[in-house]
PDB file of C-alpha atoms and ligand atoms in Angstrom:
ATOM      1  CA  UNK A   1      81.197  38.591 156.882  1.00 47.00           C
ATOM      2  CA  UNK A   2      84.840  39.869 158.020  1.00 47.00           C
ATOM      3  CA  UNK A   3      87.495  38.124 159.029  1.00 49.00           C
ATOM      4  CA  UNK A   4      90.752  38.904 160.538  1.00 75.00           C
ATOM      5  CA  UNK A   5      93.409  36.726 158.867  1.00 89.00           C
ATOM      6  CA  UNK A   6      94.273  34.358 156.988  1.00 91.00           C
ATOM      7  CA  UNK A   7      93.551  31.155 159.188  1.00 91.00           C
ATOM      8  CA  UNK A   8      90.431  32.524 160.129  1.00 91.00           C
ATOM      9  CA  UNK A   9      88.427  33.920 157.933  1.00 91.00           C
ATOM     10  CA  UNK A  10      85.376  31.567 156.787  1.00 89.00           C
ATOM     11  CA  UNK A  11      85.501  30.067 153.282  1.00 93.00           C
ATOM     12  CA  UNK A  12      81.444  30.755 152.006  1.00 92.00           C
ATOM     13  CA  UNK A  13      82.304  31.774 148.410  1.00 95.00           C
ATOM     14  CA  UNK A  14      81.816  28.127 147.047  1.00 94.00           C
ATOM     15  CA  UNK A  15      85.120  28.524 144.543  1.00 96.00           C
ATOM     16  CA  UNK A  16      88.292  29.245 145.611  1.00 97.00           C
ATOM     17  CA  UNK A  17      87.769  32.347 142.996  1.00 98.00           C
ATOM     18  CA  UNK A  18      85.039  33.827 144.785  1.00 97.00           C
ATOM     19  CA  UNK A  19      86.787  33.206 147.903  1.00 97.00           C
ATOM     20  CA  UNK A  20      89.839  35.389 146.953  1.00 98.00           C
ATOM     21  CA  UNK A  21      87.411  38.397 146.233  1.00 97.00           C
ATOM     22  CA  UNK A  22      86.666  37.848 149.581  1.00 95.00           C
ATOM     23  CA  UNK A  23      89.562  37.997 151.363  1.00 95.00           C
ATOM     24  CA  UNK A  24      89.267  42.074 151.020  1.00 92.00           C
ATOM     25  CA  UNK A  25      86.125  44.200 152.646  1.00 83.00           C
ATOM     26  CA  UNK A  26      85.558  46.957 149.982  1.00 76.00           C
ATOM     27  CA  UNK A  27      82.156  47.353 151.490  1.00 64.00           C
ATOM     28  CA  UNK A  28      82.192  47.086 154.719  1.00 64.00           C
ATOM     29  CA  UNK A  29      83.484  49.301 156.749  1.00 62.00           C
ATOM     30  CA  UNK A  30      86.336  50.018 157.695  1.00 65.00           C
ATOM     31  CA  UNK A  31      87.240  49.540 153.865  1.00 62.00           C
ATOM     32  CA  UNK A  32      90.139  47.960 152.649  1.00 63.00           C
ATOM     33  CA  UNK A  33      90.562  45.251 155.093  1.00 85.00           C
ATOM     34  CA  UNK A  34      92.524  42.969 153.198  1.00 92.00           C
ATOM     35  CA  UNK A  35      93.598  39.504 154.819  1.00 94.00           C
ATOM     36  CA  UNK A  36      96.043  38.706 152.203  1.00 96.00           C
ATOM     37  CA  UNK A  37      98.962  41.566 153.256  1.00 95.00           C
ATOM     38  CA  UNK A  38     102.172  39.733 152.430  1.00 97.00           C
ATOM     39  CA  UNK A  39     103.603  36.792 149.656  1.00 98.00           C
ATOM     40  CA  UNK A  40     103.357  34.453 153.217  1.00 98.00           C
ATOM     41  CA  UNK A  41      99.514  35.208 153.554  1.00 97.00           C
ATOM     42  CA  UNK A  42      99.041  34.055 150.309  1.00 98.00           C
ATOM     43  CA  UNK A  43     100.875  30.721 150.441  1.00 98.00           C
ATOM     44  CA  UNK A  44      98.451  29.920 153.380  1.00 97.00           C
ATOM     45  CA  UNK A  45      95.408  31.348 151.589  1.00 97.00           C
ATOM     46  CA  UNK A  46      95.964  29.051 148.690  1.00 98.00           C
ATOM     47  CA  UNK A  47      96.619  25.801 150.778  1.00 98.00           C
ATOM     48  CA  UNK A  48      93.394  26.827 152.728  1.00 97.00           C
ATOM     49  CA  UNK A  49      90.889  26.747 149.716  1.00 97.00           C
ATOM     50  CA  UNK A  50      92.929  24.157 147.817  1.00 97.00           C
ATOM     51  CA  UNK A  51      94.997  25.535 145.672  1.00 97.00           C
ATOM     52  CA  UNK A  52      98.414  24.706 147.057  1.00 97.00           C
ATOM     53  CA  UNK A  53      99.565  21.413 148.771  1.00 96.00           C
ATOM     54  CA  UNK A  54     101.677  21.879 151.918  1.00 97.00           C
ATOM     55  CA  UNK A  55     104.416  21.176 149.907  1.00 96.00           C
ATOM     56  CA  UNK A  56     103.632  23.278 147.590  1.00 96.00           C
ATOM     57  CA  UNK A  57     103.457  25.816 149.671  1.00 97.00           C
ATOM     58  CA  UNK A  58     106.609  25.197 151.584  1.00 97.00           C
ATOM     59  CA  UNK A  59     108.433  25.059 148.493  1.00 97.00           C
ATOM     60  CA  UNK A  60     107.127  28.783 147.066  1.00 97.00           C
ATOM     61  CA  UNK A  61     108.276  29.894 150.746  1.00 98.00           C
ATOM     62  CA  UNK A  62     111.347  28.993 150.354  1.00 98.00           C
ATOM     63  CA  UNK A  63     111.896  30.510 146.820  1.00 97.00           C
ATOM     64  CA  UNK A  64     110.427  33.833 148.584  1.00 98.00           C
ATOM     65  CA  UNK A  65     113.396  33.505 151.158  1.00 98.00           C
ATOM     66  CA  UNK A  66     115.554  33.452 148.335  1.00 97.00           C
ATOM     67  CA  UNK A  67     114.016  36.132 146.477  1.00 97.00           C
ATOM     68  CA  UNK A  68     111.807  38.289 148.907  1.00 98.00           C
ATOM     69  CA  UNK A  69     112.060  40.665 146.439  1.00 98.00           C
ATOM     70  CA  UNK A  70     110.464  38.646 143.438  1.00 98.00           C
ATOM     71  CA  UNK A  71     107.987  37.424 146.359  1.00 98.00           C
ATOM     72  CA  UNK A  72     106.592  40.964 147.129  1.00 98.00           C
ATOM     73  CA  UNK A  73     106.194  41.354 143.855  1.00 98.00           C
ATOM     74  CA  UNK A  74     104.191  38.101 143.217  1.00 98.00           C
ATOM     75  CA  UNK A  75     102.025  39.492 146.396  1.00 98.00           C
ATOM     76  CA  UNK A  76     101.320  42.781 144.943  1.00 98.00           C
ATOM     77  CA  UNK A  77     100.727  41.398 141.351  1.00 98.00           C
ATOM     78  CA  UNK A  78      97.834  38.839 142.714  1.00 98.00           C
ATOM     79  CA  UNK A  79      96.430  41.985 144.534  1.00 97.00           C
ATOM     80  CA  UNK A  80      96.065  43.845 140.710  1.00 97.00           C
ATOM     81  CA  UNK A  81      94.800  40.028 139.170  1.00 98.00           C
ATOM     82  CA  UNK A  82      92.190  39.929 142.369  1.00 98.00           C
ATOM     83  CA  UNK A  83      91.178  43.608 141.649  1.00 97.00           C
ATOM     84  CA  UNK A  84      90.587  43.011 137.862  1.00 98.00           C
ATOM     85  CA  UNK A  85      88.912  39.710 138.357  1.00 98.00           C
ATOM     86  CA  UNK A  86      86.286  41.728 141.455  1.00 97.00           C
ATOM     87  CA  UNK A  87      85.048  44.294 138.480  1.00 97.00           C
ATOM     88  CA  UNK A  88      84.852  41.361 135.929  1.00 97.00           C
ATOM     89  CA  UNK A  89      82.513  39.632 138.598  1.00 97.00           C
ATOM     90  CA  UNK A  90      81.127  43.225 139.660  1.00 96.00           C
ATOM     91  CA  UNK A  91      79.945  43.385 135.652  1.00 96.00           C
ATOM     92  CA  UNK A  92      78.518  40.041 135.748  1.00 95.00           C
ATOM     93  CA  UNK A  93      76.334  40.784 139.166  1.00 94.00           C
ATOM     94  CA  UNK A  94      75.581  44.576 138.024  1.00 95.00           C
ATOM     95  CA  UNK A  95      74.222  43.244 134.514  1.00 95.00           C
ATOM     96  CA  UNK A  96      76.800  45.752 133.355  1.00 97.00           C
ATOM     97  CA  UNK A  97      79.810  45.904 130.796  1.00 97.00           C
ATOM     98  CA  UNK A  98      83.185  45.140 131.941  1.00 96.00           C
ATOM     99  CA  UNK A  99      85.590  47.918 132.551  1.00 96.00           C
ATOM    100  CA  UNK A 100      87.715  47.645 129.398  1.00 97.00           C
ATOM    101  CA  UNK A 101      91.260  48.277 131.469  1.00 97.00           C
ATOM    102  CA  UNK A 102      90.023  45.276 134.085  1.00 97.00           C
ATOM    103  CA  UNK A 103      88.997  42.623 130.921  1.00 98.00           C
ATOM    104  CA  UNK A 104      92.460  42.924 129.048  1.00 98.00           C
ATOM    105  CA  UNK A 105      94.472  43.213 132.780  1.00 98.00           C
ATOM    106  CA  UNK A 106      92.352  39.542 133.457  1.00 98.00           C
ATOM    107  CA  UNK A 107      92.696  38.260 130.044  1.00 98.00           C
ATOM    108  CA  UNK A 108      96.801  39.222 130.171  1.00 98.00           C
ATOM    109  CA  UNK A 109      96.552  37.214 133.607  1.00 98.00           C
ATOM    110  CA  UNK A 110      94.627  34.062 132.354  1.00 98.00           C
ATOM    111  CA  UNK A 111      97.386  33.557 129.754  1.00 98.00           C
ATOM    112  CA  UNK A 112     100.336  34.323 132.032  1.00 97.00           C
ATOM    113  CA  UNK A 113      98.636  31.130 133.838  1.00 98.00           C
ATOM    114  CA  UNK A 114      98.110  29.248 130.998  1.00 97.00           C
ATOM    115  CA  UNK A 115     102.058  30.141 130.098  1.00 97.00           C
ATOM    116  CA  UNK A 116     102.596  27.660 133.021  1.00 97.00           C
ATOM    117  CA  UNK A 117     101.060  24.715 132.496  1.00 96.00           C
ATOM    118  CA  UNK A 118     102.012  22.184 130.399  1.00 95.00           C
ATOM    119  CA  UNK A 119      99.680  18.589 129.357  1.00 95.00           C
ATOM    120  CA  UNK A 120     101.934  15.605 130.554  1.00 93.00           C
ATOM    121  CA  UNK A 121     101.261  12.289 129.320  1.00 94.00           C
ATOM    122  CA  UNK A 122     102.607  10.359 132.138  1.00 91.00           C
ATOM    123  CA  UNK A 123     100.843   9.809 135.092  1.00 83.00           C
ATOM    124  CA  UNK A 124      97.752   8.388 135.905  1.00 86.00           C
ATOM    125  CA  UNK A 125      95.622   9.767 134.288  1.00 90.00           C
ATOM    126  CA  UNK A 126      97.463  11.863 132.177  1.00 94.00           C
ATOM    127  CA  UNK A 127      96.708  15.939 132.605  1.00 94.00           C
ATOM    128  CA  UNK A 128      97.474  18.863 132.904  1.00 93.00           C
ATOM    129  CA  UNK A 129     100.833  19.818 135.913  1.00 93.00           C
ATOM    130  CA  UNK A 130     101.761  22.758 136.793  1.00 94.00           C
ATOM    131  CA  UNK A 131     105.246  24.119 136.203  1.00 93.00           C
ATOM    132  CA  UNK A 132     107.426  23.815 139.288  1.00 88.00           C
ATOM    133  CA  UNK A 133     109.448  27.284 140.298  1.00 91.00           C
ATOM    134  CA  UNK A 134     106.535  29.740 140.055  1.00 97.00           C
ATOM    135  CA  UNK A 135     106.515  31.978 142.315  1.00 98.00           C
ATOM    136  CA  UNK A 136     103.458  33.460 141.275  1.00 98.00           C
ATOM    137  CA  UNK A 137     101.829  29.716 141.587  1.00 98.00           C
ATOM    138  CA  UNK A 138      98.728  31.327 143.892  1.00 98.00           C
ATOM    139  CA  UNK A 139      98.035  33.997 141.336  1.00 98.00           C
ATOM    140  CA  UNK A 140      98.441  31.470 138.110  1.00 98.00           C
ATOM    141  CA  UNK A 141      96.241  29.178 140.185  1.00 98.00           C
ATOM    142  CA  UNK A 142      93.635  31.350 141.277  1.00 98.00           C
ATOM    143  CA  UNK A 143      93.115  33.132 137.974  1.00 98.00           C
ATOM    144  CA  UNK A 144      92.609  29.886 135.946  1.00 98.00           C
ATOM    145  CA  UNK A 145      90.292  28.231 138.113  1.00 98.00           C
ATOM    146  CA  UNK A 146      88.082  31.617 138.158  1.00 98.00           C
ATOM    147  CA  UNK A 147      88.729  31.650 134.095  1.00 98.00           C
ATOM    148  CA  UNK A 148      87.177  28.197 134.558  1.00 97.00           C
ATOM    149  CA  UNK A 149      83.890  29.138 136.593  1.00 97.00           C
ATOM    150  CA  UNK A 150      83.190  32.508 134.493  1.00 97.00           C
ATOM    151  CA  UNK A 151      83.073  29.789 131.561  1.00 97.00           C
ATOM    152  CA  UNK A 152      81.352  26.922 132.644  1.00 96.00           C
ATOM    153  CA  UNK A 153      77.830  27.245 130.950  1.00 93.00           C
ATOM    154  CA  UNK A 154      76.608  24.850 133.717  1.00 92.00           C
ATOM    155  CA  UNK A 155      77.050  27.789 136.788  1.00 92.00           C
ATOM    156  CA  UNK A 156      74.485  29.105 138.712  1.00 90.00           C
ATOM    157  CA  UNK A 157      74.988  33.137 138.350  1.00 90.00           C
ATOM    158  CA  UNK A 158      77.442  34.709 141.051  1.00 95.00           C
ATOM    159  CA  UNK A 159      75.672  36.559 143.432  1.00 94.00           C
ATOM    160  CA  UNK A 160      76.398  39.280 146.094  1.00 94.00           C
ATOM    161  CA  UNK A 161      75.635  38.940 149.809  1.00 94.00           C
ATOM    162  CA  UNK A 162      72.421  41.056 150.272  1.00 91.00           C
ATOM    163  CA  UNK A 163      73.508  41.732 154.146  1.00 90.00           C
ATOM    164  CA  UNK A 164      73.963  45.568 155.231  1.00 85.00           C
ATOM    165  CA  UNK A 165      77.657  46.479 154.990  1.00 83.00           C
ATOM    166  CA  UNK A 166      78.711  43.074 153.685  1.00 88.00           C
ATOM    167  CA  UNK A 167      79.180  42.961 149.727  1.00 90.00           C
ATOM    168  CA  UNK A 168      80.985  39.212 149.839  1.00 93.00           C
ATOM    169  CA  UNK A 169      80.344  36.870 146.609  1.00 96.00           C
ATOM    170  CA  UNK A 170      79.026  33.519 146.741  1.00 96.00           C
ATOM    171  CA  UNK A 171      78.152  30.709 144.193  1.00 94.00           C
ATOM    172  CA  UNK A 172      74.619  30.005 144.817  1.00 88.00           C
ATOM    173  CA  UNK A 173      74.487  25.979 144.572  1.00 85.00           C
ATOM    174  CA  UNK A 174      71.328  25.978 146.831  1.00 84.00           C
ATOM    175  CA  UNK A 175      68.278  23.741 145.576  1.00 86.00           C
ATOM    176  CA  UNK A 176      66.267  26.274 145.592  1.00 86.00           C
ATOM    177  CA  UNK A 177      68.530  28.812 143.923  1.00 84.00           C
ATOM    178  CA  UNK A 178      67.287  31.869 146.506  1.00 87.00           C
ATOM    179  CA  UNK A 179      70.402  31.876 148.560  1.00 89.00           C
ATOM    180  CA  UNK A 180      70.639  35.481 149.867  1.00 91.00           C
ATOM    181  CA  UNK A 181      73.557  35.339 152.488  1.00 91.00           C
ATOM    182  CA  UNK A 182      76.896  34.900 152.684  1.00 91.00           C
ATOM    183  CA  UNK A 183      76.309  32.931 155.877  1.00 87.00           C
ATOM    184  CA  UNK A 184      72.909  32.185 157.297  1.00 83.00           C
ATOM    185  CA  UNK A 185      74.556  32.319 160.875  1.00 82.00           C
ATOM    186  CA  UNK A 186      76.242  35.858 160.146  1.00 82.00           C
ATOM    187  CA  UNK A 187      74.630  38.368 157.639  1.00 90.00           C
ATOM    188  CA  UNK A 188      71.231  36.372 157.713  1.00 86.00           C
ATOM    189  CA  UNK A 189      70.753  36.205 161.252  1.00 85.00           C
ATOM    190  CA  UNK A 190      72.210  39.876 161.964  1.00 79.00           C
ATOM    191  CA  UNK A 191      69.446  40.486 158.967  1.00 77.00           C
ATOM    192  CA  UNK A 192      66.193  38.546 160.571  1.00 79.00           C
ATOM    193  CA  UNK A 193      67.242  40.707 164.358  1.00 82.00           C
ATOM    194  CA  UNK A 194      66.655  44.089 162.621  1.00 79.00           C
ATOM    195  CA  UNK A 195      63.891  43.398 160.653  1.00 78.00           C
ATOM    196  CA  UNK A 196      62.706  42.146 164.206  1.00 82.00           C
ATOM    197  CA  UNK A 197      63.428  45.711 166.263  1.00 83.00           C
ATOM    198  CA  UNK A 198      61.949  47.494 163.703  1.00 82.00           C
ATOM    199  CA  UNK A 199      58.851  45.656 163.541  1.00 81.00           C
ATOM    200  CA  UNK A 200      58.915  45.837 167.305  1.00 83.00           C
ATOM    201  CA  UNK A 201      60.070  49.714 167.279  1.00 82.00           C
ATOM    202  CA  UNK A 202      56.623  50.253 164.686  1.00 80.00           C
ATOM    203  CA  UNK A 203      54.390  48.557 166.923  1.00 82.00           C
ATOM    204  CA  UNK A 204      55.295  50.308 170.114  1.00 74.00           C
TER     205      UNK A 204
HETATM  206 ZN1   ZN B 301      77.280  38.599 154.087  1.00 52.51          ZN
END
């Protein structure tokens, strides 16, 4: 389904990975509707799905204030991550082979992710932190917890919302497993009311 920003549009992707494809309509038109359009809309994104604490978040604003340069810069790079990580999914839903360019430009942002975290002993439990002063903290984020689901042997397939127009991605963690719609209330209703004219529309 679209949305129109940041705060609003609805979180049906079921990992915050899927949920970044999702933040841009390549399907639907008009194309290229992209919610995330500056370093700010991507703080909020991440604290929305879970990646960021507030603090977080209010920290890596204020490093942008201080470098709104280096902040654009994180924006546009988690744009070309997003874009590489949408055709490694695209391959996985098509059946198909991975575009060569888009598996080493994901692969070169996994480890740019995994550059930033370090195992600490202390704390309870010990674990893995994330380094503080990263500006690119939503990308690194993002990219490692989608590395995660692509290779967690235990994950239903992705799968792409069959509504007209709609093209969103969703983890399927129904019972059943036949999950067709990104939202039952959007695509699958909008869905169920044309199949219904054009029965109607044959019979008359
Ligand atoms: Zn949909």
């Amino acid at each position: 389904m679209s949305a129109h920003s940041v705060l609003t549009i609805r979180l049906v992707g079921g990992h915050p990975a899927l949920d970044l494809l999702n933040t841009v309509d390549l399907d639907r038109p008009p194309k290229d509707q992209d919610v995330l359009r500056c370093f700010r809309d991507d703080t909020f994104w991440a604290v929305r799905v879970g990646l960021l604490s507030s603090s977080d978040r209010e920290f890596l604003l204020d490093m942008g204030e201080r470098s709104p340069s280096r902040a654009r810069q994180a924006h546009v790079e988690l744009l070309h991550a997003r874009e590489a990580l949408r055709l490694v999914v695209r391959a996985e839903v098509d059946g198909a082979a991975v575009n060569p360019v888009a598996a080493k430009d994901f692969e070169q942002a996994v480890a740019a992710a995994l550059a930033h975290r370090r195992f600490s002993i202390f704390g309870s439990p010990p674990g893995w932190r994330w380094l503080a002063d990263d500006i690119d903290a939503v990308q690194h984020r993002a990219i490692l917890g989608a590395a995660d689901l692509l290779a967690d042997p235990a994950r239903r397939p992705i799968t792409v919302c069959a509504g007209t127009d709609c093209g969103w991605f969703f983890l399927d963690t129904s019972r059943s497993g036949k999950r067709r719609w990104c939202s039952d209330a959007g695509c699958g209703t909008a869905s169920r009311v044309r199949r219904l004219r054009r029965k109607r529309a044959a019979e008359s």
